[in-house]
Coordinates of N, CA and C in Angstrom, one line a residue:
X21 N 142.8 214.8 102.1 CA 143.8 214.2 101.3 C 145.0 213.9 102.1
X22 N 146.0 213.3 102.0 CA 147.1 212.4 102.3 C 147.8 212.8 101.7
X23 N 149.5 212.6 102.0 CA 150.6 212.5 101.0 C 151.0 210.7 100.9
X24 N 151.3 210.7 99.6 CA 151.6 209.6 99.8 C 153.0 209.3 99.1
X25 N 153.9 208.9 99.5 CA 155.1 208.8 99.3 C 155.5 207.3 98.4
X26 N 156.2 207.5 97.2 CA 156.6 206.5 96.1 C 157.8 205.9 97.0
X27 N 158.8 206.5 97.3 CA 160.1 205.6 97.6 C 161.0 206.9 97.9
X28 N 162.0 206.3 99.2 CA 163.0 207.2 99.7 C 164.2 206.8 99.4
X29 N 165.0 207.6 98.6 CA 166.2 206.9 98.2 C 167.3 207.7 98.5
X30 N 168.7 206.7 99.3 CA 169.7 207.5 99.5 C 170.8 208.0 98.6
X31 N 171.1 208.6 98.3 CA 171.8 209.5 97.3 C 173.1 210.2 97.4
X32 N 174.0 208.9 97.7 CA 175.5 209.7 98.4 C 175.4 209.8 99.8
X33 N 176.3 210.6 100.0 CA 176.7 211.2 101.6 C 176.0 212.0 102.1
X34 N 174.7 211.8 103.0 CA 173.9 212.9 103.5 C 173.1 213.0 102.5
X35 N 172.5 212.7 101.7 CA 171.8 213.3 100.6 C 170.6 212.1 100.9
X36 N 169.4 212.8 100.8 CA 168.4 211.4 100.6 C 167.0 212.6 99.2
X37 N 166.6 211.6 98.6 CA 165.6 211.8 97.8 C 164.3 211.1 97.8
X38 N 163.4 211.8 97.7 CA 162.1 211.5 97.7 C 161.0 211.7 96.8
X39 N 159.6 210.8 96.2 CA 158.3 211.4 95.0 C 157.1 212.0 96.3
X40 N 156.7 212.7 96.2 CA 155.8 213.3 97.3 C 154.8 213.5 96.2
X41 N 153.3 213.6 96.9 CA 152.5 214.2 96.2 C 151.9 215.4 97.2
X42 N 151.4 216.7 96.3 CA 150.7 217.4 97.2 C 149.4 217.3 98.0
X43 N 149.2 217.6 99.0 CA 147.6 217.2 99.5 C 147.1 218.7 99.9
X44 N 145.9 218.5 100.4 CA 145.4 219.6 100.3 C 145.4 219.6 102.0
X45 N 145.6 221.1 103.1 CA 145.1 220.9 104.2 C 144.9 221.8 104.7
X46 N 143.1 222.4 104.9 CA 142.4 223.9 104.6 C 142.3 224.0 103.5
X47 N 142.6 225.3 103.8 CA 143.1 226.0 102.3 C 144.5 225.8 101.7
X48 N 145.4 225.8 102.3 CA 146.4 225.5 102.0 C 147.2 224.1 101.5
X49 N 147.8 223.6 100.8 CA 148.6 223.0 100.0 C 150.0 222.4 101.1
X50 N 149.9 220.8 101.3 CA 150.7 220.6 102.1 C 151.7 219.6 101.9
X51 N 152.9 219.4 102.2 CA 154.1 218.2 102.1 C 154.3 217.7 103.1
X52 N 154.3 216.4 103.5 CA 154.5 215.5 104.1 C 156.5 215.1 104.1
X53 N 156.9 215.3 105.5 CA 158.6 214.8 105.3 C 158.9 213.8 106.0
X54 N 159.5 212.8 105.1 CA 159.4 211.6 105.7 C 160.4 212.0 106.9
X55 N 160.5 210.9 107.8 CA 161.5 211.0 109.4 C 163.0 211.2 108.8
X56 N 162.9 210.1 107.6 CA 164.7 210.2 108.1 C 165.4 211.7 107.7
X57 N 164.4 212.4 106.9 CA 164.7 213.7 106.1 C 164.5 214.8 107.5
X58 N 163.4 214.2 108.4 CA 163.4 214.9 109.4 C 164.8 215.3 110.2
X59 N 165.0 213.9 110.6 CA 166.3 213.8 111.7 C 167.7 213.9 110.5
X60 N 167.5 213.9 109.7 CA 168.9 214.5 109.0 C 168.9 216.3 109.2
X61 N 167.4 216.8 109.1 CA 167.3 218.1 109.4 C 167.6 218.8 110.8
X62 N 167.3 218.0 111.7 CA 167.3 218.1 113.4 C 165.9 218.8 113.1
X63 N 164.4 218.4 112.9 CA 163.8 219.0 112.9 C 162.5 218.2 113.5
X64 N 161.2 218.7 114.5 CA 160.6 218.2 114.7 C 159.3 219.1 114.9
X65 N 158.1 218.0 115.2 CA 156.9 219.0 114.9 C 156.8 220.2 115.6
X66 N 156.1 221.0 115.0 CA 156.1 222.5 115.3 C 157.4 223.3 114.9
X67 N 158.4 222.9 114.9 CA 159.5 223.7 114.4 C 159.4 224.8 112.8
X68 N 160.1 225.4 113.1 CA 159.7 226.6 112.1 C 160.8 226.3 111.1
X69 N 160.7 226.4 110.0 CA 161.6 226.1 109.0 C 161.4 227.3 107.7
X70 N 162.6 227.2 107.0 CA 163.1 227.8 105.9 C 162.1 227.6 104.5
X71 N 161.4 228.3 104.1 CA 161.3 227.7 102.3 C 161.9 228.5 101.7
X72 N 162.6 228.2 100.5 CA 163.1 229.0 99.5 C 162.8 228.2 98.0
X73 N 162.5 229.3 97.2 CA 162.0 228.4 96.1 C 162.9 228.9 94.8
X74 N 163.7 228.3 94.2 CA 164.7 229.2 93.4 C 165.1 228.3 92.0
X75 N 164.6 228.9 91.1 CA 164.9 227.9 89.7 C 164.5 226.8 90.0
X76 N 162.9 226.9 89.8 CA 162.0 225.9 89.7 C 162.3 224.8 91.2
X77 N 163.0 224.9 92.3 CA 163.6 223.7 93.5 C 163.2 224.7 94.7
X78 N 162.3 223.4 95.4 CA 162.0 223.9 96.5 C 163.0 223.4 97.6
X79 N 163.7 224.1 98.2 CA 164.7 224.0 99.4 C 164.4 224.0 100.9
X80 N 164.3 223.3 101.7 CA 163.6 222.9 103.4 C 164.8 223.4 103.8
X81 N 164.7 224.2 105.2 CA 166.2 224.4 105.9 C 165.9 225.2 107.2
X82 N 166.8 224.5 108.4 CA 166.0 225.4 109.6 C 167.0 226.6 109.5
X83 N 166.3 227.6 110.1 CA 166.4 228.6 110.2 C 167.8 229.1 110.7
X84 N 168.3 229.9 110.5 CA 170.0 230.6 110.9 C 169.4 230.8 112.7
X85 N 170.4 230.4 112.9 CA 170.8 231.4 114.5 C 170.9 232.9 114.4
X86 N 170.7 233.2 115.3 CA 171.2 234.5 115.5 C 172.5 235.2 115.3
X87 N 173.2 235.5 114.6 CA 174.5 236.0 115.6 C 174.6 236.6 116.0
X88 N 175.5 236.7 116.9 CA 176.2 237.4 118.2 C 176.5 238.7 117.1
X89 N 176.0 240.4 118.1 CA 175.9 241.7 118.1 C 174.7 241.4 116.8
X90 N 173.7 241.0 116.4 CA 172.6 241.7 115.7 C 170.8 241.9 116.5
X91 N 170.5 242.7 116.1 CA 169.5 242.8 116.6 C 168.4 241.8 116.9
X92 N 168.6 240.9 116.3 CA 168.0 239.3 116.5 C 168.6 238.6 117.6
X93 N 169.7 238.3 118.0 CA 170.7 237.9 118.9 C 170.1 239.0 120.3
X94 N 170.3 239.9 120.2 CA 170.0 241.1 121.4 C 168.5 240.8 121.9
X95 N 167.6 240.3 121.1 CA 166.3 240.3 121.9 C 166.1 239.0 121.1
X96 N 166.7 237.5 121.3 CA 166.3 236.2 120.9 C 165.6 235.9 121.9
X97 N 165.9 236.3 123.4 CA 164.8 235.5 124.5 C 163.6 236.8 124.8
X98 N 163.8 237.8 124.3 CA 162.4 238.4 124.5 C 160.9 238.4 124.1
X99 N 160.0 238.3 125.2 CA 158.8 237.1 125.1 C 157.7 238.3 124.7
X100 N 158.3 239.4 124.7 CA 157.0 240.4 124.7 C 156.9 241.4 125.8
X101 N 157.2 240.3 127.0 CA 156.9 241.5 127.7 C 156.8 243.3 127.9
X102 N 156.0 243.6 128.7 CA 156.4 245.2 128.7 C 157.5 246.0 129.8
X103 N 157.7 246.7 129.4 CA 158.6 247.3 129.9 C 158.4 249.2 130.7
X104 N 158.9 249.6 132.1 CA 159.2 250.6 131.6 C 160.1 251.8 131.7
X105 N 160.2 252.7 131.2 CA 161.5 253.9 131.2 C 160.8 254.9 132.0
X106 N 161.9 256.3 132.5 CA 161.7 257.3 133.0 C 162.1 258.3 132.0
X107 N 161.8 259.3 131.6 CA 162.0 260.3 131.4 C 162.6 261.8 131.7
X108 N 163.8 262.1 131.3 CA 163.9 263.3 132.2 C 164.2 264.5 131.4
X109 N 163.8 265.5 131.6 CA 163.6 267.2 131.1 C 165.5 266.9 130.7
X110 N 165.4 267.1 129.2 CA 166.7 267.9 128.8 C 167.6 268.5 129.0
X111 N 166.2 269.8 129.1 CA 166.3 271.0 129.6 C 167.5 271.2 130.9
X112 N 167.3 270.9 131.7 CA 167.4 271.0 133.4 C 169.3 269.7 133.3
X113 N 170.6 270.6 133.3 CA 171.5 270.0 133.6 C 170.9 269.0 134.5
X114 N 172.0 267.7 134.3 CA 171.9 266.5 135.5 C 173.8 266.2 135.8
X115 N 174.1 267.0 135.0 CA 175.6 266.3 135.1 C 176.3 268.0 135.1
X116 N 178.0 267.5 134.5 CA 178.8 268.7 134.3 C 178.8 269.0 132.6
X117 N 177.1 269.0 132.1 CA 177.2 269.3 131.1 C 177.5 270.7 130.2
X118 N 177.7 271.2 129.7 CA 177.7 272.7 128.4 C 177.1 273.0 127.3
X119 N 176.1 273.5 127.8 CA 174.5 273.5 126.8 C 174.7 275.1 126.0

Protein backbone atom coordinates (compact mmCIF):
# COMPACT_ATOMS: atom_id res chain seq x y z
CA UNK A 1 0.00 0.00 0.00
CA UNK A 2 0.84 3.72 -0.66
CA UNK A 3 0.00 6.98 0.92
CA UNK A 4 -1.74 8.93 -0.98
CA UNK A 5 -2.08 12.50 -0.38
CA UNK A 6 -5.57 14.78 -1.10
CA UNK A 7 -4.00 18.29 -1.06
CA UNK A 8 -1.32 20.42 0.85
CA UNK A 9 -2.48 23.55 2.06
CA UNK A 10 -0.71 26.56 3.46
CA UNK A 11 -2.18 27.86 6.61
CA UNK A 12 -0.64 31.21 7.70
CA UNK A 13 2.94 31.80 8.61
CA UNK A 14 4.85 28.58 8.63
CA UNK A 15 1.95 26.44 9.12
CA UNK A 16 1.14 23.96 6.19
CA UNK A 17 -1.68 21.23 6.38
CA UNK A 18 -2.28 18.12 4.88
CA UNK A 19 -5.25 14.62 4.20
CA UNK A 20 -2.84 11.58 4.49
CA UNK A 21 -4.03 8.14 4.44
CA UNK A 22 -2.43 5.36 6.44
CA UNK A 23 -0.57 2.52 4.58
CA UNK A 24 0.61 -0.38 5.69
CA UNK A 25 4.65 -1.16 5.72
CA UNK A 26 5.49 -4.80 7.34
CA UNK A 27 3.89 -4.87 10.14
CA UNK A 28 3.78 -1.57 10.90
CA UNK A 29 1.54 1.36 10.00
CA UNK A 30 3.12 4.11 7.96
CA UNK A 31 2.88 8.17 6.93
CA UNK A 32 4.13 9.53 4.17
CA UNK A 33 5.60 13.59 4.63
CA UNK A 34 5.21 15.50 1.89
CA UNK A 35 8.78 17.67 1.06
CA UNK A 36 7.67 20.91 1.83
CA UNK A 37 6.67 19.64 5.53
CA UNK A 38 10.02 18.04 5.23
CA UNK A 39 12.25 21.06 4.64
CA UNK A 40 10.05 23.24 6.88
CA UNK A 41 11.20 20.48 9.49
CA UNK A 42 15.02 20.49 8.35
CA UNK A 43 14.40 16.93 8.11
CA UNK A 44 15.61 14.15 5.77
CA UNK A 45 15.64 10.47 5.21
CA UNK A 46 16.82 8.48 7.93
CA UNK A 47 16.62 11.21 10.44
CA UNK A 48 15.17 10.30 13.73
CA UNK A 49 12.24 12.30 14.73
CA UNK A 50 9.87 13.11 17.65
CA UNK A 51 6.16 11.43 17.97
CA UNK A 52 4.01 12.74 20.54
CA UNK A 53 0.46 11.96 20.55
CA UNK A 54 -1.67 14.21 22.92
CA UNK A 55 -5.53 14.86 22.76
CA UNK A 56 -6.29 12.90 19.98
CA UNK A 57 -3.09 15.16 17.53
CA UNK A 58 -0.25 13.56 16.38
CA UNK A 59 2.82 15.96 16.59
CA UNK A 60 6.27 15.38 14.14
CA UNK A 61 9.34 17.26 15.64
CA UNK A 62 13.09 16.66 15.50
CA UNK A 63 14.55 15.87 18.37
CA UNK A 64 16.08 18.50 21.17
CA UNK A 65 19.86 18.96 21.24
CA UNK A 66 21.61 18.26 23.85
CA UNK A 67 22.40 20.72 26.33
CA UNK A 68 25.50 21.81 27.46
CA UNK A 69 26.39 20.03 31.26
CA UNK A 70 23.80 16.94 30.70
CA UNK A 71 24.55 13.66 30.45
CA UNK A 72 23.43 13.52 26.86
CA UNK A 73 25.70 16.50 25.81
CA UNK A 74 28.84 14.74 27.74
CA UNK A 75 28.71 11.58 25.63
CA UNK A 76 26.71 13.02 22.20
CA UNK A 77 29.89 11.84 20.08
CA UNK A 78 30.35 8.55 21.91
CA UNK A 79 30.24 5.72 19.31
CA UNK A 80 30.48 2.76 21.76
CA UNK A 81 33.70 2.30 21.92
CA UNK A 82 35.52 0.53 24.85
CA UNK A 83 37.40 1.76 27.12
CA UNK A 84 39.93 1.16 29.84
CA UNK A 85 40.63 2.15 33.74
CA UNK A 86 43.19 1.06 36.32
CA UNK A 87 42.48 0.27 39.56
CA UNK A 88 44.21 0.98 42.63
CA UNK A 89 44.07 -0.72 46.39
CA UNK A 90 42.34 2.01 48.72
CA UNK A 91 43.93 0.49 51.12
CA UNK A 92 47.65 1.51 50.51
CA UNK A 93 48.01 5.64 50.96
CA UNK A 94 49.00 7.25 47.42
CA UNK A 95 49.01 10.79 48.64
CA UNK A 96 49.08 12.97 52.13
CA UNK A 97 45.99 11.25 52.98
CA UNK A 98 44.28 10.51 56.93
CA UNK A 99 42.61 7.22 56.97
Amino acid sequence: MFLHFVYTEYVGDNMLRTKATVSMWGNSQALRIPVEMTRQLGIRANDEVVLEVRENVLTVSKPATPREGTIEYLFRDYSGESFRTELTNPVEPAGEEKW
